[in-house]
Coordinates of C-alpha atoms in Angstrom, one line a residue:
M1 CA -66.4 -8.1 13.2
A2 CA -67.9 -4.4 12.7
P3 CA -67.9 -3.4 9.1
A4 CA -64.9 -1.6 7.6
G5 CA -66.8 1.8 7.5
K6 CA -67.7 1.8 11.1
L7 CA -64.2 1.5 12.2
S8 CA -62.2 4.3 12.8
G9 CA -58.5 2.5 12.9
F10 CA -56.4 2.0 15.6
Q11 CA -54.8 4.5 18.2
R12 CA -51.9 4.4 20.5
E13 CA -51.9 5.3 24.2
G14 CA -48.2 5.0 25.6
D15 CA -47.0 1.5 25.0
E16 CA -50.6 0.1 24.2
W17 CA -52.9 0.0 20.9
F18 CA -56.4 0.0 20.8
C19 CA -58.7 -0.6 18.2
N20 CA -61.7 1.6 17.9
A21 CA -64.3 -1.2 16.8
G22 CA -67.0 -0.2 19.3
L23 CA -66.8 -3.4 21.3
P24 CA -64.5 -4.4 24.2
S25 CA -61.3 -6.3 23.3
D26 CA -61.0 -10.0 24.2
I27 CA -57.7 -10.7 23.5
A28 CA -54.4 -8.8 24.2
V29 CA -51.3 -9.6 22.4
S30 CA -47.6 -8.4 23.8
I31 CA -44.7 -8.0 21.4
D32 CA -41.5 -6.6 22.9
G33 CA -43.3 -4.7 25.8
V34 CA -46.0 -3.1 23.5
T35 CA -49.7 -4.5 24.0
F36 CA -52.4 -4.5 21.6
H37 CA -56.0 -4.6 22.6
L38 CA -57.8 -6.3 19.9
H39 CA -60.6 -9.0 19.2
K40 CA -60.4 -12.7 18.8
F41 CA -62.5 -13.1 15.7
P42 CA -60.5 -11.2 13.1
L43 CA -57.2 -12.6 14.2
I44 CA -58.4 -16.2 14.4
S45 CA -59.9 -16.1 11.1
K46 CA -56.5 -15.4 9.3
C47 CA -54.0 -16.7 11.6
S48 CA -53.6 -20.3 12.5
K49 CA -51.2 -19.7 15.5
I50 CA -53.5 -17.4 17.1
A51 CA -56.6 -19.7 16.7
R52 CA -54.6 -22.9 18.1
A53 CA -53.7 -20.7 21.0
N54 CA -57.3 -20.0 21.7
E55 CA -58.4 -23.4 21.4
E56 CA -56.1 -24.5 23.9
S57 CA -57.3 -21.5 26.4
L58 CA -61.0 -22.4 26.3
N59 CA -61.1 -23.1 30.0
K60 CA -60.9 -19.1 30.3
D61 CA -64.2 -18.1 29.1
G62 CA -65.3 -14.8 29.9
K63 CA -61.9 -13.4 30.4
T64 CA -59.7 -11.5 28.1
M65 CA -57.0 -14.0 26.6
N66 CA -53.4 -12.7 26.9
M67 CA -50.9 -13.9 24.5
V68 CA -47.1 -13.0 24.2
L69 CA -45.4 -13.5 20.8
E70 CA -41.8 -14.2 21.4
E71 CA -39.3 -13.0 18.7
F72 CA -41.9 -11.8 16.5
P73 CA -40.5 -10.8 12.9
G74 CA -40.3 -6.8 12.6
G75 CA -41.6 -6.2 16.2
P76 CA -44.9 -4.1 17.0
D77 CA -44.5 -2.2 13.7
T78 CA -44.9 -5.4 11.6
F79 CA -47.7 -6.6 13.6
L80 CA -49.6 -3.6 13.4
I81 CA -49.6 -4.2 9.9
V82 CA -50.6 -7.8 10.2
A83 CA -53.5 -6.6 12.5
K84 CA -54.6 -3.9 10.1
F85 CA -54.8 -6.6 7.3
C86 CA -57.0 -9.1 9.8
Y87 CA -59.6 -6.1 10.3
G88 CA -60.0 -5.5 6.6
F89 CA -57.7 -2.4 6.5
R90 CA -56.0 -1.5 3.2
V91 CA -52.5 -2.6 3.5
E92 CA -49.9 -1.4 1.1
L93 CA -46.9 -3.5 0.9
S94 CA -43.6 -2.0 -0.4
A95 CA -39.8 -3.1 -0.8
R96 CA -39.2 -1.6 2.6
N97 CA -41.8 -3.9 4.5
V98 CA -42.3 -6.9 2.4
V99 CA -39.5 -9.2 3.8
L100 CA -40.7 -8.5 7.4
V101 CA -44.7 -8.9 6.4
Y102 CA -43.6 -12.0 4.6
C103 CA -41.9 -13.4 7.7
A104 CA -44.6 -12.1 10.2
A105 CA -47.2 -13.8 8.0
D106 CA -45.2 -17.1 8.2
Y107 CA -44.8 -16.8 11.8
L108 CA -48.3 -16.6 12.3
E109 CA -49.2 -19.2 9.8
M110 CA -51.5 -17.1 7.4
T111 CA -52.0 -19.5 4.9
D112 CA -55.0 -19.9 2.3
E113 CA -56.5 -22.3 4.7
F114 CA -57.5 -19.6 7.1
G115 CA -59.0 -17.2 4.7
E116 CA -58.7 -16.8 0.9
D117 CA -56.1 -14.3 -0.4
N118 CA -54.4 -14.6 3.1
L119 CA -51.4 -12.5 3.9
L120 CA -48.8 -15.1 3.4
P121 CA -49.4 -15.9 -0.3
K122 CA -50.3 -12.3 -1.2
S123 CA -46.9 -11.2 0.3
E124 CA -45.1 -14.0 -1.6
C125 CA -46.7 -13.0 -4.9
F126 CA -45.6 -9.3 -4.4
F127 CA -42.0 -10.4 -3.4
H128 CA -41.5 -12.5 -6.5
K129 CA -43.3 -10.4 -9.2
N130 CA -42.1 -7.1 -7.7
I131 CA -39.0 -7.2 -5.7
L132 CA -37.0 -9.7 -7.7
R133 CA -37.4 -7.8 -11.0
N134 CA -36.4 -4.4 -9.8
W135 CA -32.9 -3.6 -8.9
K136 CA -33.8 -0.8 -6.5
D137 CA -36.6 -2.6 -4.6
C138 CA -34.3 -5.9 -4.1
I139 CA -31.5 -3.6 -2.5
L140 CA -34.2 -2.0 -0.3
A141 CA -35.7 -5.4 0.6
L142 CA -32.4 -6.8 1.5
Q143 CA -31.3 -3.6 3.7
N144 CA -34.7 -3.7 5.5
S145 CA -34.6 -7.6 6.2
E146 CA -32.0 -7.0 9.0
P147 CA -34.7 -7.1 11.9
A148 CA -35.8 -10.8 10.5
L149 CA -32.6 -12.0 9.0
L150 CA -32.4 -15.5 10.4
R151 CA -36.1 -16.4 9.5
A152 CA -35.8 -14.7 5.9
E153 CA -32.8 -16.7 5.4
K154 CA -35.1 -19.9 6.3
L155 CA -37.5 -19.0 4.0
H156 CA -34.7 -18.5 1.3
L157 CA -35.9 -14.5 0.8
V158 CA -32.3 -13.5 1.3
S159 CA -30.7 -16.1 -1.0
K160 CA -33.2 -15.1 -3.7
C161 CA -32.4 -11.6 -3.5
M162 CA -28.7 -12.3 -3.8
N163 CA -29.2 -14.3 -6.9
A164 CA -31.4 -11.6 -8.5
L165 CA -29.1 -9.0 -8.1
S166 CA -26.0 -11.1 -9.3
M167 CA -28.2 -11.8 -12.4
M168 CA -28.7 -8.0 -13.1
V169 CA -24.9 -7.2 -12.6
C170 CA -24.3 -10.0 -15.2
T171 CA -26.5 -8.6 -17.6
D172 CA -25.5 -5.6 -19.7
P173 CA -28.5 -3.0 -19.1
S174 CA -28.0 -1.8 -22.7
L175 CA -29.1 -5.1 -24.0
F176 CA -32.8 -4.7 -23.1
G177 CA -33.0 -1.0 -22.6
W178 CA -33.4 -1.4 -18.8
P179 CA -32.9 2.0 -17.2
M180 CA -30.7 0.6 -14.3
M181 CA -28.7 3.8 -13.9
M182 CA -30.4 5.7 -11.1
Y183 CA -27.8 8.5 -10.8
G184 CA -27.8 11.9 -12.3
S185 CA -30.4 13.7 -14.2
F186 CA -31.7 11.0 -16.4
Q187 CA -34.3 8.9 -14.4
S188 CA -37.4 7.5 -14.9
P189 CA -40.3 9.3 -13.9
G190 CA -40.9 9.0 -10.2
G191 CA -37.8 7.1 -9.8
S192 CA -39.1 3.7 -10.7
I193 CA -37.0 1.2 -12.5
L194 CA -38.8 -1.3 -14.5
W195 CA -37.4 -4.7 -15.5
N196 CA -39.9 -6.0 -17.9
G197 CA -38.1 -4.7 -20.8
I198 CA -40.5 -1.6 -21.4
N199 CA -38.5 1.7 -21.6
T200 CA -40.3 4.5 -19.4
G201 CA -38.1 7.3 -20.9
A202 CA -35.3 6.9 -18.7
R203 CA -31.8 7.3 -20.6
I204 CA -29.1 5.2 -19.7
R205 CA -26.2 7.4 -18.9
S206 CA -23.6 5.1 -19.3
S207 CA -22.6 1.3 -19.5
E208 CA -19.6 1.4 -16.9
S209 CA -19.2 -1.8 -15.1
D210 CA -19.2 -0.3 -11.7
W211 CA -22.8 1.5 -11.9
W212 CA -23.8 -1.1 -9.1
F213 CA -21.0 -0.3 -6.4
E214 CA -22.7 2.5 -4.8
D215 CA -26.0 0.8 -4.2
I216 CA -24.8 -2.5 -2.5
S217 CA -22.4 -0.2 -0.2
Y218 CA -25.6 0.5 1.6
L219 CA -25.8 -3.3 2.6
S220 CA -24.6 -4.3 6.0
V221 CA -21.1 -6.3 6.3
S222 CA -22.6 -9.7 6.4
L223 CA -25.1 -9.1 3.6
F224 CA -22.5 -7.3 1.5
E225 CA -20.1 -10.4 2.1
R226 CA -22.8 -12.9 1.3
L227 CA -23.6 -11.0 -2.0
I228 CA -20.0 -10.8 -3.1
N229 CA -19.7 -14.7 -2.5
T230 CA -22.8 -15.0 -4.7
M231 CA -21.3 -13.0 -7.4
R232 CA -18.2 -14.6 -7.3
A233 CA -19.9 -18.1 -7.6
R234 CA -22.1 -16.5 -10.7
G235 CA -18.9 -15.8 -12.5
I236 CA -18.6 -11.8 -12.0
R237 CA -15.1 -10.8 -13.3
P238 CA -12.5 -10.3 -10.3
E239 CA -11.8 -6.9 -11.5
N240 CA -15.4 -5.9 -10.9
L241 CA -15.7 -7.6 -7.5
A242 CA -12.3 -6.1 -6.4
G243 CA -13.9 -2.7 -7.5
A244 CA -16.9 -3.1 -5.4
I245 CA -14.9 -4.1 -2.3
M246 CA -12.7 -1.2 -2.5
Y247 CA -15.6 1.2 -3.1
Y248 CA -17.4 -0.4 0.2
S249 CA -14.1 -0.1 2.1
R250 CA -13.2 3.6 1.4
K251 CA -17.0 4.3 2.2
Y252 CA -16.9 2.9 5.8
L253 CA -12.9 3.3 6.4
P254 CA -12.0 7.0 6.4
G255 CA -8.3 6.5 6.5
L256 CA -8.6 4.9 2.9
G257 CA -9.6 8.4 1.4
R258 CA -6.3 9.3 0.1
W259 CA -5.8 5.8 -1.6
R260 CA -8.5 6.4 -4.2
A261 CA -6.2 6.2 -7.2
G262 CA -8.5 8.2 -9.3
Q263 CA -11.5 5.2 -9.0
G264 CA -13.4 6.9 -6.1
G265 CA -13.5 10.3 -7.2
K266 CA -16.7 10.3 -8.8
T267 CA -19.6 11.9 -7.0
R268 CA -23.1 10.0 -7.0
S269 CA -26.5 11.1 -6.0
V270 CA -28.7 8.5 -4.4
A271 CA -31.6 11.1 -3.7
S272 CA -34.3 8.8 -5.3
F273 CA -32.8 5.5 -3.5
S274 CA -33.3 7.1 0.0
L275 CA -30.9 4.7 1.7
T276 CA -29.2 5.2 4.9
P277 CA -25.4 4.0 5.2
A278 CA -25.0 0.7 7.3
T279 CA -23.3 0.9 10.9
V280 CA -20.4 -1.2 10.7
D281 CA -17.4 -1.9 13.2
Q282 CA -14.3 -0.9 11.4
K283 CA -12.0 -3.3 12.8
A284 CA -14.3 -6.4 12.0
L285 CA -15.1 -4.9 8.8
L286 CA -11.2 -4.6 7.7
E287 CA -10.6 -8.2 8.7
R288 CA -13.8 -9.7 6.8
I289 CA -12.9 -7.5 3.7
E290 CA -9.3 -9.0 3.6
K291 CA -11.1 -12.4 3.1
L292 CA -13.0 -11.2 0.4
L293 CA -10.2 -9.7 -1.7
P294 CA -9.3 -11.6 -4.7
E295 CA -5.6 -13.2 -5.5
K296 CA -4.8 -10.9 -8.4
K297 CA -2.5 -8.1 -9.0
G298 CA -2.9 -4.6 -10.4
R299 CA -1.7 -1.1 -9.9
S300 CA -4.6 0.6 -8.2
F301 CA -5.3 -2.8 -6.3
C302 CA -1.7 -2.7 -5.0
Q303 CA -2.1 0.9 -3.8
F304 CA -5.4 -0.3 -2.1
L305 CA -3.7 -3.0 -0.1
L306 CA -1.1 -0.6 1.1
G307 CA -3.7 1.8 2.3
L308 CA -5.5 -1.0 3.9
L309 CA -2.4 -2.2 5.6
R310 CA -1.8 1.4 7.1
V311 CA -5.5 1.4 8.4
A312 CA -5.2 -2.1 9.8
L313 CA -2.1 -1.1 11.8
I314 CA -3.8 1.9 13.2
L315 CA -6.8 -0.2 14.2
N316 CA -4.6 -2.9 15.7
V317 CA -6.2 -5.8 13.8
D318 CA -5.6 -9.3 14.2
Q319 CA -1.9 -10.3 13.3
A320 CA -3.2 -12.8 10.8
C321 CA -5.0 -10.2 8.9
I322 CA -1.9 -7.8 9.1
D323 CA 0.4 -10.9 7.9
S324 CA -2.3 -12.0 5.0
L325 CA -2.0 -8.2 3.7
E326 CA 1.8 -8.0 3.7
R327 CA 1.9 -11.3 2.0
R328 CA -0.5 -10.0 -0.9
I329 CA 1.6 -6.9 -1.2
G330 CA 4.8 -8.7 -1.3
M331 CA 3.5 -10.7 -4.3
Q332 CA 3.1 -7.5 -6.4
L333 CA 5.6 -5.1 -5.0
E334 CA 6.9 -4.1 -8.3
L335 CA 3.4 -2.3 -8.7
A336 CA 3.9 -0.1 -5.7
T337 CA 5.2 3.5 -5.5
L338 CA 7.3 5.3 -2.8
D339 CA 4.5 7.3 -1.4
N340 CA 2.8 4.1 -0.6
L341 CA 5.5 2.2 1.2
L342 CA 6.0 5.5 3.5
I343 CA 3.9 3.8 6.5
P344 CA 4.3 5.9 9.6
T345 CA 5.1 4.0 13.1
Y346 CA 2.0 3.8 15.2
S347 CA 3.4 2.1 18.2
D348 CA 5.9 3.2 20.7
S349 CA 9.0 3.0 18.5
D350 CA 11.3 5.8 18.0
T351 CA 11.6 5.6 14.3
L352 CA 9.3 7.6 12.1
Y353 CA 8.5 4.9 9.6
N354 CA 7.6 1.4 9.9
T355 CA 10.5 -0.3 8.5
D356 CA 10.0 -3.6 9.8
C357 CA 6.8 -4.0 8.0
I358 CA 8.6 -3.1 4.7
D359 CA 11.2 -5.6 5.6
R360 CA 8.6 -8.3 5.9
I361 CA 7.0 -7.2 2.4
V362 CA 10.4 -7.4 0.6
H363 CA 10.9 -10.9 2.0
H364 CA 7.7 -12.1 0.7
F365 CA 8.5 -10.3 -2.5
V366 CA 11.8 -12.2 -2.7
S367 CA 10.5 -15.8 -1.5
K368 CA 7.2 -15.7 -3.5
E369 CA 7.0 -19.2 -5.3
S370 CA 4.1 -18.5 -7.8
N371 CA 3.4 -15.2 -9.7
L372 CA 0.0 -13.6 -9.5
T373 CA -2.1 -12.9 -12.5
G374 CA -3.3 -9.6 -13.2
F375 CA -7.0 -8.4 -13.4
S376 CA -6.6 -7.8 -17.2
P377 CA -4.4 -10.7 -18.9
S378 CA -4.0 -8.3 -22.0
S379 CA -2.2 -5.7 -19.9
T380 CA 1.6 -5.6 -21.1
D381 CA 2.6 -3.7 -18.2
L382 CA 1.9 -6.6 -15.9
Q383 CA 3.7 -9.2 -18.0
E384 CA 7.3 -8.7 -16.8
S385 CA 10.2 -10.9 -16.1
P386 CA 11.3 -11.6 -12.7
S387 CA 14.7 -9.8 -13.3
E388 CA 12.9 -6.8 -14.5
S389 CA 10.5 -6.9 -11.5
L390 CA 13.4 -7.6 -9.2
R391 CA 15.1 -4.4 -10.9
K392 CA 12.2 -2.2 -10.2
V393 CA 11.9 -3.3 -6.5
A394 CA 15.5 -2.5 -6.1
K395 CA 15.1 1.0 -7.3
L396 CA 11.9 1.6 -5.2
I397 CA 13.7 0.2 -2.1
D398 CA 16.7 2.7 -2.8
S399 CA 14.2 5.6 -3.0
Y400 CA 12.7 4.3 0.0
L401 CA 16.0 4.1 1.8
A402 CA 16.9 7.7 0.9
E403 CA 13.6 8.8 2.0
I404 CA 13.7 7.5 5.6
A405 CA 17.8 8.0 5.9
S406 CA 17.1 11.6 7.4
D407 CA 15.4 10.0 10.6
V408 CA 17.9 10.8 13.4
N409 CA 16.6 7.7 15.3
L410 CA 17.1 5.2 12.7
K411 CA 19.7 2.8 13.5
P412 CA 22.6 1.8 11.1
G413 CA 21.4 -2.0 11.3
K414 CA 17.7 -1.3 9.8
I415 CA 19.6 0.4 6.7
R416 CA 21.7 -2.5 6.3
T417 CA 19.0 -5.3 6.7
L418 CA 16.8 -3.3 4.3
A419 CA 19.7 -2.9 1.7
E420 CA 20.6 -6.6 1.8
A421 CA 17.1 -7.9 1.8
L422 CA 17.5 -8.2 -2.1
P423 CA 19.9 -10.2 -3.9
Q424 CA 22.9 -8.6 -5.4
P425 CA 22.0 -9.2 -9.3
S426 CA 19.1 -6.9 -8.7
R427 CA 20.9 -3.7 -8.8
S428 CA 22.9 -2.9 -12.0
L429 CA 23.9 0.4 -10.6
H430 CA 24.6 1.2 -6.8
D431 CA 24.2 4.9 -7.2
G432 CA 20.7 4.6 -5.2
L433 CA 22.6 2.8 -2.1
Y434 CA 25.3 5.5 -2.2
R435 CA 22.8 8.5 -2.0
A436 CA 20.9 6.8 0.7
L437 CA 23.8 6.3 2.7
D438 CA 25.3 9.9 1.8
I439 CA 22.1 11.3 3.3
Y440 CA 22.2 8.9 6.3
F441 CA 25.7 10.1 7.1
K442 CA 24.7 13.8 6.8
A443 CA 21.8 13.3 9.3
H444 CA 23.9 11.1 11.7
P445 CA 27.4 13.1 11.9
W446 CA 28.2 11.4 15.2
L447 CA 28.7 8.0 13.6
S448 CA 32.2 6.6 13.8
D449 CA 34.4 5.6 10.7
K450 CA 34.3 2.1 11.7
D451 CA 30.1 2.2 11.7
K452 CA 30.4 4.1 8.3
E453 CA 32.7 1.5 6.9
E454 CA 30.4 -1.2 7.6
L455 CA 27.7 0.5 6.2
C456 CA 29.7 1.3 3.0
N457 CA 30.4 -2.4 2.6
I458 CA 27.0 -2.9 1.0
I459 CA 28.0 -0.8 -1.9
D460 CA 29.8 -2.4 -4.9
Y461 CA 32.0 0.2 -5.9
Q462 CA 32.5 -1.2 -9.6
K463 CA 28.7 -0.5 -9.9
L464 CA 28.9 3.2 -9.3
S465 CA 28.5 5.6 -12.2
I466 CA 30.9 8.1 -13.2
H467 CA 29.1 11.0 -11.4
A468 CA 28.8 9.0 -8.3
C469 CA 32.6 8.4 -8.3
A470 CA 33.1 11.8 -8.8
H471 CA 30.9 12.9 -5.8
A472 CA 32.4 10.2 -3.6
S473 CA 36.0 10.9 -4.2
Q474 CA 35.2 14.7 -3.0
N475 CA 32.7 13.6 -0.1
D476 CA 34.2 14.5 3.4
R477 CA 31.5 12.5 5.0
L478 CA 32.9 9.1 3.6
P479 CA 35.9 7.3 5.4
L480 CA 39.6 7.6 3.9
R481 CA 39.4 4.1 3.1
V482 CA 36.3 4.1 1.2
V483 CA 37.3 7.2 -0.9
L484 CA 40.6 5.4 -1.8
Q485 CA 38.6 2.4 -2.8
V486 CA 36.1 4.8 -4.9
L487 CA 39.3 6.4 -6.6
F488 CA 40.8 2.9 -7.4
F489 CA 37.5 1.7 -9.2
E490 CA 37.4 5.0 -10.9
Q491 CA 40.7 4.3 -12.5
L492 CA 39.4 0.8 -13.9
H493 CA 36.5 2.8 -15.4
L494 CA 38.9 5.1 -16.8
R495 CA 41.0 2.4 -18.4
T496 CA 38.1 0.6 -19.8
A497 CA 36.7 3.8 -21.4
L498 CA 40.0 4.6 -22.8
A499 CA 40.5 1.2 -24.1
G500 CA 37.1 1.7 -25.9
C501 CA 38.4 4.7 -27.7
L502 CA 41.5 2.9 -29.0
S503 CA 39.2 0.1 -30.1
T504 CA 36.9 2.8 -31.7
L505 CA 39.8 4.3 -33.6
D506 CA 41.2 1.1 -34.5
G507 CA 37.9 0.0 -36.0
E508 CA 37.6 3.3 -38.0
N509 CA 41.1 2.5 -39.4
H510 CA 40.0 -1.1 -40.4
E511 CA 36.8 0.4 -42.2
T512 CA 34.7 -1.8 -39.9
A513 CA 31.0 -1.8 -39.8
P514 CA 29.1 0.8 -38.0
A515 CA 27.0 -1.4 -36.0
A516 CA 30.1 -2.9 -34.7
C517 CA 31.4 0.2 -33.2
V518 CA 28.3 1.0 -31.2
P519 CA 29.7 -0.1 -27.9
A520 CA 33.2 1.2 -28.5
I521 CA 32.0 4.6 -29.3
A522 CA 29.8 4.7 -26.1
L523 CA 32.9 3.9 -24.2
G524 CA 34.8 6.5 -26.2
E525 CA 32.3 9.1 -25.0
M526 CA 32.4 7.8 -21.5
A527 CA 36.3 8.5 -21.6
G528 CA 35.8 11.7 -23.1
E529 CA 33.4 12.5 -20.0
I530 CA 36.0 11.5 -17.5
V531 CA 38.8 13.7 -19.0
Q532 CA 36.4 16.7 -19.3
R533 CA 35.1 16.5 -15.8
D534 CA 36.4 19.4 -13.7
G535 CA 39.9 18.0 -13.5
W536 CA 39.2 15.5 -10.9
V537 CA 41.0 12.6 -12.5
T538 CA 44.1 14.8 -12.7
V539 CA 43.7 15.8 -9.2
A540 CA 43.4 12.1 -8.0
R541 CA 46.6 11.3 -9.8
E542 CA 48.6 14.2 -8.4
N543 CA 47.4 13.0 -4.8
Q544 CA 48.9 9.7 -5.6
V545 CA 52.3 11.4 -6.7
L546 CA 52.2 13.4 -3.4
K547 CA 51.6 10.1 -1.7
V548 CA 54.7 8.5 -3.1
D549 CA 56.8 11.3 -2.8
M550 CA 56.0 11.8 0.9
D551 CA 56.6 8.2 1.6
K552 CA 60.0 8.4 0.0
M553 CA 61.0 11.5 2.1
S554 CA 60.0 9.9 5.2
S555 CA 62.1 7.0 4.2
R556 CA 65.1 9.2 3.9
V557 CA 64.3 11.4 6.9
G558 CA 64.3 8.2 8.8
A559 CA 67.5 6.7 7.4
L560 CA 69.2 10.3 8.4
E561 CA 67.9 10.0 11.9
E562 CA 69.2 6.6 12.6
E563 CA 72.8 7.4 11.1
F564 CA 72.8 10.7 13.4
S565 CA 71.8 8.6 16.3
K566 CA 74.9 6.2 15.7
I567 CA 77.3 9.5 15.4
K568 CA 75.9 10.6 18.8
H569 CA 76.5 7.1 20.3
E570 CA 80.2 7.1 19.0
M571 CA 80.7 10.7 20.3
K572 CA 79.6 9.9 23.8
T573 CA 82.0 6.6 23.8
T574 CA 84.9 8.5 22.9
A575 CA 86.5 10.2 26.1
K576 CA 89.0 12.7 24.4
P577 CA 89.0 16.4 24.9
R578 CA 87.0 18.6 22.9
N579 CA 89.2 19.5 19.6
S580 CA 89.0 19.4 16.1
L581 CA 89.4 15.9 16.0
S582 CA 86.3 15.3 18.1
S583 CA 84.1 17.8 16.2
P584 CA 81.1 16.4 14.4
R585 CA 82.2 17.6 11.1
F586 CA 85.5 15.7 11.5
I587 CA 83.7 12.4 12.7
S588 CA 81.3 12.4 10.0
R589 CA 84.1 13.2 7.4
K590 CA 85.9 10.3 8.8
L591 CA 82.9 8.0 8.5
G592 CA 82.2 9.1 5.1
C593 CA 78.9 10.9 5.9
K594 CA 77.9 14.5 5.0
L595 CA 76.0 16.8 7.2
I596 CA 73.0 18.5 6.4
P597 CA 73.5 22.3 6.4
R598 CA 71.3 24.1 8.8
L599 CA 68.5 26.3 7.6
S600 CA 70.0 29.3 9.3
D601 CA 73.3 29.0 7.6
A602 CA 71.7 29.0 4.1
Q603 CA 70.9 31.9 2.0
P604 CA 67.0 32.8 1.4
E605 CA 67.8 32.8 -2.7
S606 CA 69.5 29.4 -2.5
L607 CA 66.9 28.2 -0.4
N608 CA 64.2 29.2 -2.6
R609 CA 66.1 27.6 -5.4
C610 CA 66.9 24.5 -3.7
R611 CA 63.5 23.7 -2.1
S612 CA 61.4 21.2 -4.3
T613 CA 57.9 20.4 -2.9
P614 CA 55.7 17.5 -4.2
R615 CA 53.1 19.9 -5.2
A616 CA 55.6 21.8 -7.5
S617 CA 56.5 18.6 -9.1
T618 CA 52.8 17.7 -9.8
E619 CA 52.2 21.2 -11.4
K620 CA 55.3 20.5 -13.6
A621 CA 53.9 17.2 -14.5
R622 CA 50.5 18.8 -15.2
L623 CA 52.2 21.5 -17.5
S624 CA 54.0 19.1 -19.4
H625 CA 51.0 16.8 -19.8
R626 CA 48.9 19.8 -21.0
S627 CA 51.7 20.6 -23.9
R628 CA 51.9 17.2 -25.2
H629 CA 47.9 17.2 -25.1
A630 CA 48.1 20.5 -27.0
E631 CA 50.7 19.2 -29.7
S632 CA 48.5 15.9 -30.1
V633 CA 45.5 18.1 -30.7
S634 CA 47.5 20.3 -33.3

């Protein structure tokens, strides 16, 4: 080999590399279509693999030896580094090339047996002393190990980086003064991060547990998955792992941008890091992300799951992944919000929202066997009884029904199925159901009374509030039978309230304890609210009185018509000449009946005096009622 000072280096011509050593080359090494015209001695003095191949080809003296290296780690660029090292050039190892050089040296068997301070022990020493002790370099080494990932895993380089990163995440950087935070203006000079406990002047900006989310998001999906599994095995808290998974998902799934819930709003600068985002398949990423998610519950986590389900429906991922997401959401449905549940329909369905998906989620919630534990066991908002969770979900579903009820293509069966998915005790009041049905009837005016009555059967009228009863009694969109039922149960409310008033007054007369009168006072207030409410109770009673009077009048008219038909029949049977004896008035007097005078024979004054309408009777009853009420008040 010529002295290093006489070498002018390597030059490339097309797909061929030449060494300017002043001697003709006697070996040609081909890697991925690129040929290196080199010399045997520098190579066989360092590479055991090339030396063994040279011994096997001694019968070709005087000819250039051709050698093809299949599946060389790192390709031609890495072999150029190896060739420069063999020729005595200065080679600088870095976090970007050390894994590939390490694998290439192992491929060529560049051990100490073929030269002191050979490339394999040199790269191994650099990897353990520099890479595994530095957060940034460890991430860079992992990211650049993709071209030789199989051999790097065989040499345990990937697992060593994973364990080192997991250890650094578990360790609080503020304990040793490690300047791990590589964001913002407080960076060490040159962007270098030291892990030997020596402070280089960089200031730790904060001690938040999410400082490493952005860094590991530059890894590929396979490396990220392995790193999360390694951290889980080492004991990283589930909330930190979930935060890292959510950050990674939002970065590569643009549809999750609106589901940040306040966690992903921080902007981070990675100018000193100089990493390039990984190229991922969104569909495969979502299916693998779902398997990494922990079996926990939380408000932001539930919101993220619903956003992930929405993106899964858009990407048309595997049905098993969708079923798993729906099951996870159903186990913590009480933490969801209305905006999360409004998932549009991405198929060929005519409806605007995907009600089938929500129906399956509700059934998962109702049939859940074991409750999930929250990320933070000390949080009191997640420690709720099953009945409280059931009431929250019922209120949420009622709001969802009211939101989707305006869809003109929504079938009545969908509304009924969603409303009946929850058990009866889940709703203490049915005002939400009534509001949803009222909106649905308004948006679907072509529904028949039969369909409306079938939908109204899901409402328990005893669980309607006073205001809901007042609205329903005057609602023209409801069938008449439903309105009558509402009026009936409203009377029950009124009787209960009035009974509470009487019990309150009786308790005050007997000087009972104030605490015992609280329920009765509440009932009394409800009674006063009913009595003072725009007079609709009085109108309801007047309607009932009018109905009774009309029934009596119809029965009297029927009896008179029947009597008159008998008289006509008798008149036809008699064949006597028309005289005073055959007159209808004589016959009626003979039978003991009294004919009703015709309207034309009566005078207007007497007619006005004698006419009595049900409305007048009710007005008279109302005036007498008001006078009695005034006397009682005075």
